[in-house]
JSON list of C-alpha atoms in Angstrom, two decimals:
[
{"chain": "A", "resi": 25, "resn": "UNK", "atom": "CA", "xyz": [-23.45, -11.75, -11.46]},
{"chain": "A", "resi": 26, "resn": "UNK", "atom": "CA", "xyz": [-25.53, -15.32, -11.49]},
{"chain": "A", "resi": 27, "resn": "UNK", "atom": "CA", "xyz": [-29.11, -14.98, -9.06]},
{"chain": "A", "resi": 28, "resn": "UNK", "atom": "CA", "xyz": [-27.06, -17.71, -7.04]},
{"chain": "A", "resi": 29, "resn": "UNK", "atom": "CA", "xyz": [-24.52, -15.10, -6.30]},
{"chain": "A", "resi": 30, "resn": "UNK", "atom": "CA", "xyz": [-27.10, -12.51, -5.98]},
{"chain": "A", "resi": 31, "resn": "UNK", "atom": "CA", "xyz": [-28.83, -14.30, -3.37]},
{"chain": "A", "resi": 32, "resn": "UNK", "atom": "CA", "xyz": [-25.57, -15.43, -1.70]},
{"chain": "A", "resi": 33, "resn": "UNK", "atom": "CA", "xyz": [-25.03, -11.53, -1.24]},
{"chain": "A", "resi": 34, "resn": "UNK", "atom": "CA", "xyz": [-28.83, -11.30, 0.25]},
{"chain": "A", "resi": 35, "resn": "UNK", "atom": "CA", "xyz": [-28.21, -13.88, 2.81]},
{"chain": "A", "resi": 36, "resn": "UNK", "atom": "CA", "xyz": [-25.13, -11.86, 4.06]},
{"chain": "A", "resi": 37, "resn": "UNK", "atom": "CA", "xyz": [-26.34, -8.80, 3.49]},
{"chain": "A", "resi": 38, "resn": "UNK", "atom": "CA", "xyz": [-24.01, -7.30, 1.38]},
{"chain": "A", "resi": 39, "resn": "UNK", "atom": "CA", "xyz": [-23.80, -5.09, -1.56]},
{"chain": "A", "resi": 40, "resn": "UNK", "atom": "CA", "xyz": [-20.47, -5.32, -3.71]},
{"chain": "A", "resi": 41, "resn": "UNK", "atom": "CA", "xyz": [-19.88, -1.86, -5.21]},
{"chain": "A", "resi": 42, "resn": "UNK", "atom": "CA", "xyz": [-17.67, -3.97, -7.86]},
{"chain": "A", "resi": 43, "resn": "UNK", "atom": "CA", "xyz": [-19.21, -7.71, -8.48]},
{"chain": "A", "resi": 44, "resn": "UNK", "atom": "CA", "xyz": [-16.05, -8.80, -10.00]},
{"chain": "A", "resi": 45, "resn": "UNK", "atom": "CA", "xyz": [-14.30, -9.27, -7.49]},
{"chain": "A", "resi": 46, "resn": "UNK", "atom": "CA", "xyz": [-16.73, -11.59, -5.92]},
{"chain": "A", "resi": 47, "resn": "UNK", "atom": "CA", "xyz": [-16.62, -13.42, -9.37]},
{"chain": "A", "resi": 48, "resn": "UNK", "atom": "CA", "xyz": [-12.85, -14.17, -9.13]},
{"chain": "A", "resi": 49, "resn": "UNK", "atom": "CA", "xyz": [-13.45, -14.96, -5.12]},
{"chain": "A", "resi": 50, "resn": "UNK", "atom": "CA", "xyz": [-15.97, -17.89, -6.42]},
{"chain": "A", "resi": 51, "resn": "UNK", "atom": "CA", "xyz": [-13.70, -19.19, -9.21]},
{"chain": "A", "resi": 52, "resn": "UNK", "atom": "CA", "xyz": [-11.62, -22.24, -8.91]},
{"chain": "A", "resi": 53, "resn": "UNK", "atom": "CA", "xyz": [-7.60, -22.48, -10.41]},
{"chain": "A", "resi": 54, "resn": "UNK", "atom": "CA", "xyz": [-9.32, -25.23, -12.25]},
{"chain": "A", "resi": 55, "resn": "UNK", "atom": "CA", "xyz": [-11.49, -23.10, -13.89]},
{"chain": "A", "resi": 56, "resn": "UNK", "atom": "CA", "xyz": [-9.19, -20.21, -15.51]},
{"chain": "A", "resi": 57, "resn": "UNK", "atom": "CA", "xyz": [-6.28, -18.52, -14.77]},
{"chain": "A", "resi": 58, "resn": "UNK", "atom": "CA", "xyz": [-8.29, -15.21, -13.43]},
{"chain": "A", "resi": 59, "resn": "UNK", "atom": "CA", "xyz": [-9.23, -17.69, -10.76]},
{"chain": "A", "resi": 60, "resn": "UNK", "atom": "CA", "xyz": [-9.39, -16.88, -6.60]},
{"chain": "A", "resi": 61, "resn": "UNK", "atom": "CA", "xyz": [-5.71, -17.85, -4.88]},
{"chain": "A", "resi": 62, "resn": "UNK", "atom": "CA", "xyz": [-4.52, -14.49, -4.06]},
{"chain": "A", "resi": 63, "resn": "UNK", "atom": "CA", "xyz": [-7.93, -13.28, -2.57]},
{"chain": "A", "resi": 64, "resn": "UNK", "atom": "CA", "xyz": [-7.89, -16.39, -0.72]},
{"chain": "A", "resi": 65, "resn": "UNK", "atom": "CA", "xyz": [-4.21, -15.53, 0.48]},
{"chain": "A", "resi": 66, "resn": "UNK", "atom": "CA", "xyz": [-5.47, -12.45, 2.03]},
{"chain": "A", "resi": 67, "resn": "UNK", "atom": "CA", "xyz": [-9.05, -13.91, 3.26]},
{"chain": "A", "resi": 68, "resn": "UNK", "atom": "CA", "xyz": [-6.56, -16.21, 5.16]},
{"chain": "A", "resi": 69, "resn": "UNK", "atom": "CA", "xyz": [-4.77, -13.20, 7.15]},
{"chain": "A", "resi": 70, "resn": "UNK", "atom": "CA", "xyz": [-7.95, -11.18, 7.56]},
{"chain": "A", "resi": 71, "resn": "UNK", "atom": "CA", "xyz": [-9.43, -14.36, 8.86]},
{"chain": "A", "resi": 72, "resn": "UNK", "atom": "CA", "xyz": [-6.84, -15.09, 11.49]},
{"chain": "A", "resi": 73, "resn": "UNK", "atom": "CA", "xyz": [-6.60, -11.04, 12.12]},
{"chain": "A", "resi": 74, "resn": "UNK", "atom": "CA", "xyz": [-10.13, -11.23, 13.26]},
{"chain": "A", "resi": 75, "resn": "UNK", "atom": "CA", "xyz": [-10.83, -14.17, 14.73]},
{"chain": "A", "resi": 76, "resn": "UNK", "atom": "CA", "xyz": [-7.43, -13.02, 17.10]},
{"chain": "A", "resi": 77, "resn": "UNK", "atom": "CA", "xyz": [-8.79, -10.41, 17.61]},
{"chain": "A", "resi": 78, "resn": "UNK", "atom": "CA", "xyz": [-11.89, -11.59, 18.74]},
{"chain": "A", "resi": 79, "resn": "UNK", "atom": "CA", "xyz": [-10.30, -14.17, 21.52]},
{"chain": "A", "resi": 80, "resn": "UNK", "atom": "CA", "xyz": [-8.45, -11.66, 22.65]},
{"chain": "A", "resi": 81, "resn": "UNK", "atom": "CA", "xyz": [-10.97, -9.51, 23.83]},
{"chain": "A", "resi": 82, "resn": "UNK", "atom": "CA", "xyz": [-13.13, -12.42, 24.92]},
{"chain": "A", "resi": 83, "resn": "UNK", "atom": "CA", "xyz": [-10.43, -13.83, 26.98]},
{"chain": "A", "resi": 84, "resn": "UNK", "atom": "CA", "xyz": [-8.04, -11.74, 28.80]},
{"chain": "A", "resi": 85, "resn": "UNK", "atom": "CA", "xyz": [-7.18, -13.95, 31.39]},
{"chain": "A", "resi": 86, "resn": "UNK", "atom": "CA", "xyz": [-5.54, -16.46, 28.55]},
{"chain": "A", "resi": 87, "resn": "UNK", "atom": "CA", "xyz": [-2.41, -16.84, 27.64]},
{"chain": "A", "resi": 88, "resn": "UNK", "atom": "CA", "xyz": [-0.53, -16.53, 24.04]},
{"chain": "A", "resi": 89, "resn": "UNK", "atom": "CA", "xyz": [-0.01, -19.99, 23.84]},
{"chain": "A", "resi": 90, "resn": "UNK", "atom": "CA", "xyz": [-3.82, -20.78, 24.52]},
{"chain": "A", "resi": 91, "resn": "UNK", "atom": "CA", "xyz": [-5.00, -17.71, 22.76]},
{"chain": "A", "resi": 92, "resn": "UNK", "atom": "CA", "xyz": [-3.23, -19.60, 19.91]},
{"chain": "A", "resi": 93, "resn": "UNK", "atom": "CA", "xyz": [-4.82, -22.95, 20.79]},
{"chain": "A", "resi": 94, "resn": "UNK", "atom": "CA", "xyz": [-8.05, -21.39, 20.49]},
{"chain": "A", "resi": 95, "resn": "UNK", "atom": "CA", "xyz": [-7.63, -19.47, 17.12]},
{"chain": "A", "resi": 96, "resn": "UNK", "atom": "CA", "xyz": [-6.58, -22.90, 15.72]},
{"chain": "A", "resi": 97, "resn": "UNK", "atom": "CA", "xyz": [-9.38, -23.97, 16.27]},
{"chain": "A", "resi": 98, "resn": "UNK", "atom": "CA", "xyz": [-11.40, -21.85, 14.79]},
{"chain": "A", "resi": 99, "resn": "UNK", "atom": "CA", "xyz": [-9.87, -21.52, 11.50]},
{"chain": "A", "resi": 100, "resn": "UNK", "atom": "CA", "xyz": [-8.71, -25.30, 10.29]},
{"chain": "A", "resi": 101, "resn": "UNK", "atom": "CA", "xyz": [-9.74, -26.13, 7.20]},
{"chain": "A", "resi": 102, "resn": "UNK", "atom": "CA", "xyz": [-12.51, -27.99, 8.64]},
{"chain": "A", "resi": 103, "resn": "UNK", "atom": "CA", "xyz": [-14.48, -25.42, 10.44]},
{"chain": "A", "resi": 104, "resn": "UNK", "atom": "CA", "xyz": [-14.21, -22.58, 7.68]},
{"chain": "A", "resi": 105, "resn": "UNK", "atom": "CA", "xyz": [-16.07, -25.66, 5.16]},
{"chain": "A", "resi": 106, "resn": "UNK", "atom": "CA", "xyz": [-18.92, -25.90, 7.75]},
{"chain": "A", "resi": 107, "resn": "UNK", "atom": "CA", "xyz": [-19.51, -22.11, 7.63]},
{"chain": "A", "resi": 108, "resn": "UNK", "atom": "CA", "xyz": [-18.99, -21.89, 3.83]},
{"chain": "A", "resi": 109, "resn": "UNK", "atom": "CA", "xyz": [-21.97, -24.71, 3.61]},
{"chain": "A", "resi": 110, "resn": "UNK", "atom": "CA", "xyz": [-23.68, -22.84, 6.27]},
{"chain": "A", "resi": 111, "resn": "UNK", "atom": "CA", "xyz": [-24.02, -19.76, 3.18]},
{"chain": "A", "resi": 112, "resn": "UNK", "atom": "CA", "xyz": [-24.36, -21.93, 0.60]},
{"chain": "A", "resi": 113, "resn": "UNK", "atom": "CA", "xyz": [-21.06, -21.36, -0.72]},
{"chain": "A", "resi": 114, "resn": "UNK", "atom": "CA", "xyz": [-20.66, -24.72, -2.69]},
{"chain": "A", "resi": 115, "resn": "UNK", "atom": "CA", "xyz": [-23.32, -23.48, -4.88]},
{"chain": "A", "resi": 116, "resn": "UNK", "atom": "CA", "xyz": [-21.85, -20.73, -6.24]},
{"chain": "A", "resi": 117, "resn": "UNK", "atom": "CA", "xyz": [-18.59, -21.72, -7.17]},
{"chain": "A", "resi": 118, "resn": "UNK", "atom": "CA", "xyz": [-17.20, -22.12, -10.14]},
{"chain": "A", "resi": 119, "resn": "UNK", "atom": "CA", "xyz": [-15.28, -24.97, -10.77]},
{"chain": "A", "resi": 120, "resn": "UNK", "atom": "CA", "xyz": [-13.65, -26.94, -14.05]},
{"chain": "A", "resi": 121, "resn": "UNK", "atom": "CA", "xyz": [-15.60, -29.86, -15.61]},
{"chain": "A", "resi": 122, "resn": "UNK", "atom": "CA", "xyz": [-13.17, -32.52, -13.67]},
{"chain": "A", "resi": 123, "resn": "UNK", "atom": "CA", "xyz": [-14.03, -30.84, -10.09]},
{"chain": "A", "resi": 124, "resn": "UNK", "atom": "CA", "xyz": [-17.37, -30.84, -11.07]},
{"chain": "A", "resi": 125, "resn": "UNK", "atom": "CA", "xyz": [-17.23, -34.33, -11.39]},
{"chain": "A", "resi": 126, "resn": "UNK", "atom": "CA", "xyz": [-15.39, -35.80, -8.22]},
{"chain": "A", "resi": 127, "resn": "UNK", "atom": "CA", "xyz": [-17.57, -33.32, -6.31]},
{"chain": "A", "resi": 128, "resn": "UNK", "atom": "CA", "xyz": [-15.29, -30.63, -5.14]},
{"chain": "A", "resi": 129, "resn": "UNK", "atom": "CA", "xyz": [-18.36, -28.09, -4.57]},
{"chain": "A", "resi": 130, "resn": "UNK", "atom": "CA", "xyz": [-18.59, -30.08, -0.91]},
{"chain": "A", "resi": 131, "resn": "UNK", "atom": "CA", "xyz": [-14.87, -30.83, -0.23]},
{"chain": "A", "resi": 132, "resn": "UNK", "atom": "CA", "xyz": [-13.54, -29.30, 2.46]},
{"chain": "A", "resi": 133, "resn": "UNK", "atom": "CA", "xyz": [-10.48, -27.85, 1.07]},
{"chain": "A", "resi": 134, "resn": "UNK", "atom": "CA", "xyz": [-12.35, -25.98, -1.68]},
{"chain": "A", "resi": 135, "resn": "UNK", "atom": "CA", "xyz": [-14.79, -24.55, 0.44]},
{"chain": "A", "resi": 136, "resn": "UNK", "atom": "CA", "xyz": [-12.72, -23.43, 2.95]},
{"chain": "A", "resi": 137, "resn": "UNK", "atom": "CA", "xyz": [-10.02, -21.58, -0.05]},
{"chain": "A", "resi": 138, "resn": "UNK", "atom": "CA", "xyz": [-13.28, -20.14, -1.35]},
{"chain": "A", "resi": 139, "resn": "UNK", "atom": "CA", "xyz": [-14.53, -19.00, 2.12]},
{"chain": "A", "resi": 140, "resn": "UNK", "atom": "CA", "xyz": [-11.18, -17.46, 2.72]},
{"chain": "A", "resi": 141, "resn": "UNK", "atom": "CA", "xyz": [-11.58, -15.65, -1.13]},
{"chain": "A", "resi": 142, "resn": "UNK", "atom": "CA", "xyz": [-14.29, -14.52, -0.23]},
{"chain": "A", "resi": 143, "resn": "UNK", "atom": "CA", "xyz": [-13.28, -12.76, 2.50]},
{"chain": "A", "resi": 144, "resn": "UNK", "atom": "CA", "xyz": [-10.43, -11.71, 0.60]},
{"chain": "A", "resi": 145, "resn": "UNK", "atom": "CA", "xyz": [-12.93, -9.99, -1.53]},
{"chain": "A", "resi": 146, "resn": "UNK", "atom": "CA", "xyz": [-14.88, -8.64, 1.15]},
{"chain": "A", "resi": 147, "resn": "UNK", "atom": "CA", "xyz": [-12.08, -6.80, 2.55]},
{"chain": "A", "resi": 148, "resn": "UNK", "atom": "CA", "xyz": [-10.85, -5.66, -0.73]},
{"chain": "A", "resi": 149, "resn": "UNK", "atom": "CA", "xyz": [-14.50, -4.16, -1.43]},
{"chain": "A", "resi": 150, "resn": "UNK", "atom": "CA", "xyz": [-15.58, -2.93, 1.83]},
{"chain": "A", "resi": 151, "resn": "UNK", "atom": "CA", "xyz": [-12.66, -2.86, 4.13]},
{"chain": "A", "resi": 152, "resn": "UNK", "atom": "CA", "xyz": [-11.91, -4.07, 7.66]},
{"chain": "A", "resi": 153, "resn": "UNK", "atom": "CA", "xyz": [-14.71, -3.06, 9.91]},
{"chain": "A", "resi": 154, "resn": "UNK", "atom": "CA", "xyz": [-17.19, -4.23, 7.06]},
{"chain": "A", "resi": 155, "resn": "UNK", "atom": "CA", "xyz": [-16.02, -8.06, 7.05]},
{"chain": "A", "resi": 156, "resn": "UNK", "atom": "CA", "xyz": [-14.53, -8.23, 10.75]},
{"chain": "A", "resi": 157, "resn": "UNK", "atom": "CA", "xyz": [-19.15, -7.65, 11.20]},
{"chain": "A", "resi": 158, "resn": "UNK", "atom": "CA", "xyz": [-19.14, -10.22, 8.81]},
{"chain": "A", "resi": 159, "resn": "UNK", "atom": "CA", "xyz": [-17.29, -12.77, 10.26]},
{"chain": "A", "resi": 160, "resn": "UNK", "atom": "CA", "xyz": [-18.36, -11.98, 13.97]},
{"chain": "A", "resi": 161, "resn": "UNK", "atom": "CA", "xyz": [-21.92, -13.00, 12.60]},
{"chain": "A", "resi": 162, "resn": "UNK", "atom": "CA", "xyz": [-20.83, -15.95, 10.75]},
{"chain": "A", "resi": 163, "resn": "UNK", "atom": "CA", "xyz": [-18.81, -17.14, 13.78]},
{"chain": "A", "resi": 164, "resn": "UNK", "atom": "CA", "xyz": [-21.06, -16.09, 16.67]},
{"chain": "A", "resi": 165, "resn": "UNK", "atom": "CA", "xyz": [-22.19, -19.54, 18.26]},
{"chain": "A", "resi": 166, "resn": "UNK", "atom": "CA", "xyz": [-18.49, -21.08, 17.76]},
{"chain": "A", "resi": 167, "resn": "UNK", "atom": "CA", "xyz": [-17.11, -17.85, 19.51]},
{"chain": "A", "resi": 168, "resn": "UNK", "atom": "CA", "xyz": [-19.71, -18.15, 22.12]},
{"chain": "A", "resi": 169, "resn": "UNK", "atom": "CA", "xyz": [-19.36, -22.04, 22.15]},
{"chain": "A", "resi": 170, "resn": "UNK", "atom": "CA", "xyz": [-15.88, -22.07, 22.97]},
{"chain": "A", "resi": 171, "resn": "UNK", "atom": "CA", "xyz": [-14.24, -23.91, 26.24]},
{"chain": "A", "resi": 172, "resn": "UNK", "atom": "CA", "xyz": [-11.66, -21.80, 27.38]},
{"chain": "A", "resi": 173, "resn": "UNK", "atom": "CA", "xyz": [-10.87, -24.44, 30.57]},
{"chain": "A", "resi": 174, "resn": "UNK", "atom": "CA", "xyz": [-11.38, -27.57, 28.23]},
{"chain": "A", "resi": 175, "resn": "UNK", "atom": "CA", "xyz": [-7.59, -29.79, 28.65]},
{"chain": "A", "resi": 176, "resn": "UNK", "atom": "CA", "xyz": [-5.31, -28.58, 26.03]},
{"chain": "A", "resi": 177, "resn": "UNK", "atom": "CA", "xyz": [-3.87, -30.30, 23.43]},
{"chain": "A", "resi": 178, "resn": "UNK", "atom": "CA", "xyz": [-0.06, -31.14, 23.50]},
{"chain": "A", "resi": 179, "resn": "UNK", "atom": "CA", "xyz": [1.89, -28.95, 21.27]},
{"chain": "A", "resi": 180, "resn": "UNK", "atom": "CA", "xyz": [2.33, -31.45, 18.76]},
{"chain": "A", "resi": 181, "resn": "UNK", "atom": "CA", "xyz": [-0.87, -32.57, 18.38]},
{"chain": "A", "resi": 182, "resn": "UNK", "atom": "CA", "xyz": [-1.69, -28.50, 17.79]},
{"chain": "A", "resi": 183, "resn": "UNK", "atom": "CA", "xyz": [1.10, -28.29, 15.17]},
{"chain": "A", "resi": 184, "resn": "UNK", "atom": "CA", "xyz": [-0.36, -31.38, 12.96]},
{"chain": "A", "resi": 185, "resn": "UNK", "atom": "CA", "xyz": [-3.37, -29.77, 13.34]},
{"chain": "A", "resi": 186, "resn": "UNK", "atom": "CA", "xyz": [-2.79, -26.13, 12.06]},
{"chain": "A", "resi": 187, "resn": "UNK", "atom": "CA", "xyz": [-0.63, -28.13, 9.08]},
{"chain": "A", "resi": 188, "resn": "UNK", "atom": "CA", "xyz": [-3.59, -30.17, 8.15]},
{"chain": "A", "resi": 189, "resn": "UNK", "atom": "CA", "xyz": [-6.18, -27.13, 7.95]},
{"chain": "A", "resi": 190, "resn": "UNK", "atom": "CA", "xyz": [-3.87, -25.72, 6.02]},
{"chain": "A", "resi": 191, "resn": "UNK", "atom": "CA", "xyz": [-3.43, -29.06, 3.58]},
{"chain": "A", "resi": 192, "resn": "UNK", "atom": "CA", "xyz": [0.65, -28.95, 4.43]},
{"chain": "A", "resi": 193, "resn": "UNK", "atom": "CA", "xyz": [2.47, -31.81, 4.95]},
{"chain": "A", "resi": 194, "resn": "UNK", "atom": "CA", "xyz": [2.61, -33.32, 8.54]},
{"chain": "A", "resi": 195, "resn": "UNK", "atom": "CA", "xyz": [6.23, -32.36, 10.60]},
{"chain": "A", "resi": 196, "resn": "UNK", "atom": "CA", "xyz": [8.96, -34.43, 10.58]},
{"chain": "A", "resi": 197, "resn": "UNK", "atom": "CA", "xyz": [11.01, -34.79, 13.67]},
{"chain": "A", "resi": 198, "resn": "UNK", "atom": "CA", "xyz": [14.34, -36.00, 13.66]},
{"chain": "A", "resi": 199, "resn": "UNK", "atom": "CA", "xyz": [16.59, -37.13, 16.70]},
{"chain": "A", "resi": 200, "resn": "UNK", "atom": "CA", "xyz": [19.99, -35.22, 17.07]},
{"chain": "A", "resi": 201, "resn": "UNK", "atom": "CA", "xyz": [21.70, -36.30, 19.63]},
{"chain": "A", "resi": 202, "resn": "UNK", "atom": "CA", "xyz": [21.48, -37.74, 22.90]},
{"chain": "A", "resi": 203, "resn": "UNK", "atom": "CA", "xyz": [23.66, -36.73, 26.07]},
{"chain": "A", "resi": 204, "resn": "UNK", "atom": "CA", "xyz": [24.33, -37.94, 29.30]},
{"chain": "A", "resi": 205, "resn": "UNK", "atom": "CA", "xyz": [24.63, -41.30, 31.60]},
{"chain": "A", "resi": 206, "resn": "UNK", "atom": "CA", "xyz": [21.77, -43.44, 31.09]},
{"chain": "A", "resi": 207, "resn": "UNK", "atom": "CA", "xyz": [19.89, -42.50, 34.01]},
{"chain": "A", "resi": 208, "resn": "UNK", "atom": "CA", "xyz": [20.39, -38.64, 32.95]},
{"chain": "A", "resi": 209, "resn": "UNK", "atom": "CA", "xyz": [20.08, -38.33, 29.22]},
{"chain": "A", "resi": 210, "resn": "UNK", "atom": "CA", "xyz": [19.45, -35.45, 27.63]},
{"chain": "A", "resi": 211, "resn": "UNK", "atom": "CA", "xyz": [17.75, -35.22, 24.34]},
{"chain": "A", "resi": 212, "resn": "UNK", "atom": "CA", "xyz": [17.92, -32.83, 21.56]},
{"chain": "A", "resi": 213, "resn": "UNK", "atom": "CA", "xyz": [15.11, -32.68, 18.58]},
{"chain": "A", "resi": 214, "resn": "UNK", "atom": "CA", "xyz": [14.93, -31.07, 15.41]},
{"chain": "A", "resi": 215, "resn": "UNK", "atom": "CA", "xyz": [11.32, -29.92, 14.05]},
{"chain": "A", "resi": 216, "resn": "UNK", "atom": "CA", "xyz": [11.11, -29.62, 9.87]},
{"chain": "A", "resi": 217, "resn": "UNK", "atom": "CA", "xyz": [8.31, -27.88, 9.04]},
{"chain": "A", "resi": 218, "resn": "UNK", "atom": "CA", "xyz": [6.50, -26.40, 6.05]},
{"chain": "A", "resi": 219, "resn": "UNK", "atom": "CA", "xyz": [6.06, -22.91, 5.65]},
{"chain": "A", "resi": 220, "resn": "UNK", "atom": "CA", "xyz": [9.30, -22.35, 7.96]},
{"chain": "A", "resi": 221, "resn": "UNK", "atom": "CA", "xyz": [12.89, -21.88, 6.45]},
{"chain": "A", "resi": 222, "resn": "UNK", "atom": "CA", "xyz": [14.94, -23.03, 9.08]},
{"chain": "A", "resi": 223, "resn": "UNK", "atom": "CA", "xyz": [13.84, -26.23, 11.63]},
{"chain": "A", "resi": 224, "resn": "UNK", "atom": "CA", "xyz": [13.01, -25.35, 14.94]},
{"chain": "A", "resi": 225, "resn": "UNK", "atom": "CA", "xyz": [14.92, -27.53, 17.86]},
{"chain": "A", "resi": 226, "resn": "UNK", "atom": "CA", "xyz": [13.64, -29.40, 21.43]},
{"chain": "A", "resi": 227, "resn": "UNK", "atom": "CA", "xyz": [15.44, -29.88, 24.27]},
{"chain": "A", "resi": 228, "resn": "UNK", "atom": "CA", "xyz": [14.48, -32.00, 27.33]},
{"chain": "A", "resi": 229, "resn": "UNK", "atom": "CA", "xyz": [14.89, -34.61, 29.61]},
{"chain": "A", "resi": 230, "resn": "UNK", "atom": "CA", "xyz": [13.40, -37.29, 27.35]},
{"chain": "A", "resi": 231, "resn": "UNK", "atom": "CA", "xyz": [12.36, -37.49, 23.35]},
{"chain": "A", "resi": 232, "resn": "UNK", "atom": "CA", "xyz": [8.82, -36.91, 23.93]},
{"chain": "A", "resi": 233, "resn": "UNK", "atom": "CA", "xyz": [9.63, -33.67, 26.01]},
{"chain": "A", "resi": 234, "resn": "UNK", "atom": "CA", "xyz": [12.26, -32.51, 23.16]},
{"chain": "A", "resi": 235, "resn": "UNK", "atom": "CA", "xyz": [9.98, -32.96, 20.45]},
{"chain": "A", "resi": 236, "resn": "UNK", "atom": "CA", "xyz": [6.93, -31.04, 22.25]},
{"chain": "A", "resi": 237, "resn": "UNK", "atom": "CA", "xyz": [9.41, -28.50, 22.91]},
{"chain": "A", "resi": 238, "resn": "UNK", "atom": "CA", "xyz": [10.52, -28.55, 19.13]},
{"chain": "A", "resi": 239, "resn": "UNK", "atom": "CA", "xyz": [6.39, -28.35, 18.13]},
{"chain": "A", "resi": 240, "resn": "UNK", "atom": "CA", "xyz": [5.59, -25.37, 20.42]},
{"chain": "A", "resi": 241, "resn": "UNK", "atom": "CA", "xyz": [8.34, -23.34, 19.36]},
{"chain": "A", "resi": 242, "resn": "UNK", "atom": "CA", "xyz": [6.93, -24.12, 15.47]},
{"chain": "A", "resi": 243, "resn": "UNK", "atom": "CA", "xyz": [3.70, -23.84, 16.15]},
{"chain": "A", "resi": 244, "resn": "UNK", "atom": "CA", "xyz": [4.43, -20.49, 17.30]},
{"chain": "A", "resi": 245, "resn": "UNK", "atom": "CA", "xyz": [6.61, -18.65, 14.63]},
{"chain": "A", "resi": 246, "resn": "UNK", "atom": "CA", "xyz": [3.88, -20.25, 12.13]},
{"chain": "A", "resi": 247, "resn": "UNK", "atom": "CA", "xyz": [1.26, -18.26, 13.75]},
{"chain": "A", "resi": 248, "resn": "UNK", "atom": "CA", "xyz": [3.59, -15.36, 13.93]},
{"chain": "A", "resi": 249, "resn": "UNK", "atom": "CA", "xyz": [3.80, -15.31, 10.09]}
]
């Protein structure tokens, strides 16, 4: 274990009882094959496990779909780079010579997989009540911060959203049908979205309405997975 690593441990106050699996958590695909995508596949559930389960206690009052809105929020891609920088977490990563290069210590997408490892790792070592006080540290003033009454977003502004922290490709909506007389149509909207087998489908009294309809229900079986 480097002294960066060491004192990344210090300013968290951990202890690893087995360092290598914070090694792998720090290592890029682009530098080995022992690298850290499947502990950043589980940081990723134990992050949205926790941060759930935090906003659900906080706010019992809200709904699913705003409990949802909320979580969102909290763990795009964006907001899990600012707390990695907040550790220092660009500093200890190990990346290949061409990352190196263009910088990809500070990009957002790499910090926030290697936040994500690390929890991963953190889990792995210490289990869940050890990193869910972990993350209720790191995430204290945005918990605290949070607007519960602020205007929600539409569903489909939520959906592009929770694909871009995730770096997925935005939704594509595609018009099925239309029914009616002109002054009663009815509309009917298919949702294609990755990370979902089938589409999901909108129904409403105009496009817009069909296709909010269509993000809302794939917003929601993406948060159920």
């Amino acid at each position: 274990m480097t002294s960066k690593e060491v004192a990344l441990l210090r300013r968290l106050g951990l202890a690893f009882r087995d360092p290598d699996l914070l090694t792998q958590a720090l290592t890029h695909r682009s530098c080995g094959a022992r690298n850290n995508e499947r502990l950043e596949f589980l940081g990723d559930a134990v992050v949205n496990l926790v941060m759930a389960d935090a906003l659900y206690l906080r706010f019992p009052q809200l709904s699913e779909g705003e409990l949802t809105r909320l979580r969102v929020r909290l763990v795009r891609a964006e907001t899990l780079a600012d707390v990695a920088r907040e550790i220092g977490l660009g500093e200890v990563l190990r990346l290949g010579p061409g990352e190196l290069k263009s910088g990809g210590f500070d990009r957002d997408s790499i910090l926030a997989d290697g936040f994500e490892a690390v929890v991963g790792a953190l889990y792995q070592d210490g289990g869940y009540h050890e990193v869910h006080r972990i993350l209720m540290e790191l995430f204290a003033s945005r918990l605290a911060g949070i607007d519960a009454h602020a205007q929600a977003k539409d569903a489909k502004t939520l959906l592009q959203e929770f694909l871009q922290g995730r770096g997925l490709e935005l939704p594509q909506y595609e018009l099925l049908g239309i029914t009616g007389q002109d002054h009663e149509q009815h509309f009917k909207v298919a949702c294609r979205v990755s990370g979902l087998k089938e589409a999901t489908h909108g129904e409403g009294s105009t496009r817009r309405y069909a296709e909010q309809e269509a993000a809302r229900l794939a917003l929601r079986r993406l948060s159920q997975s």
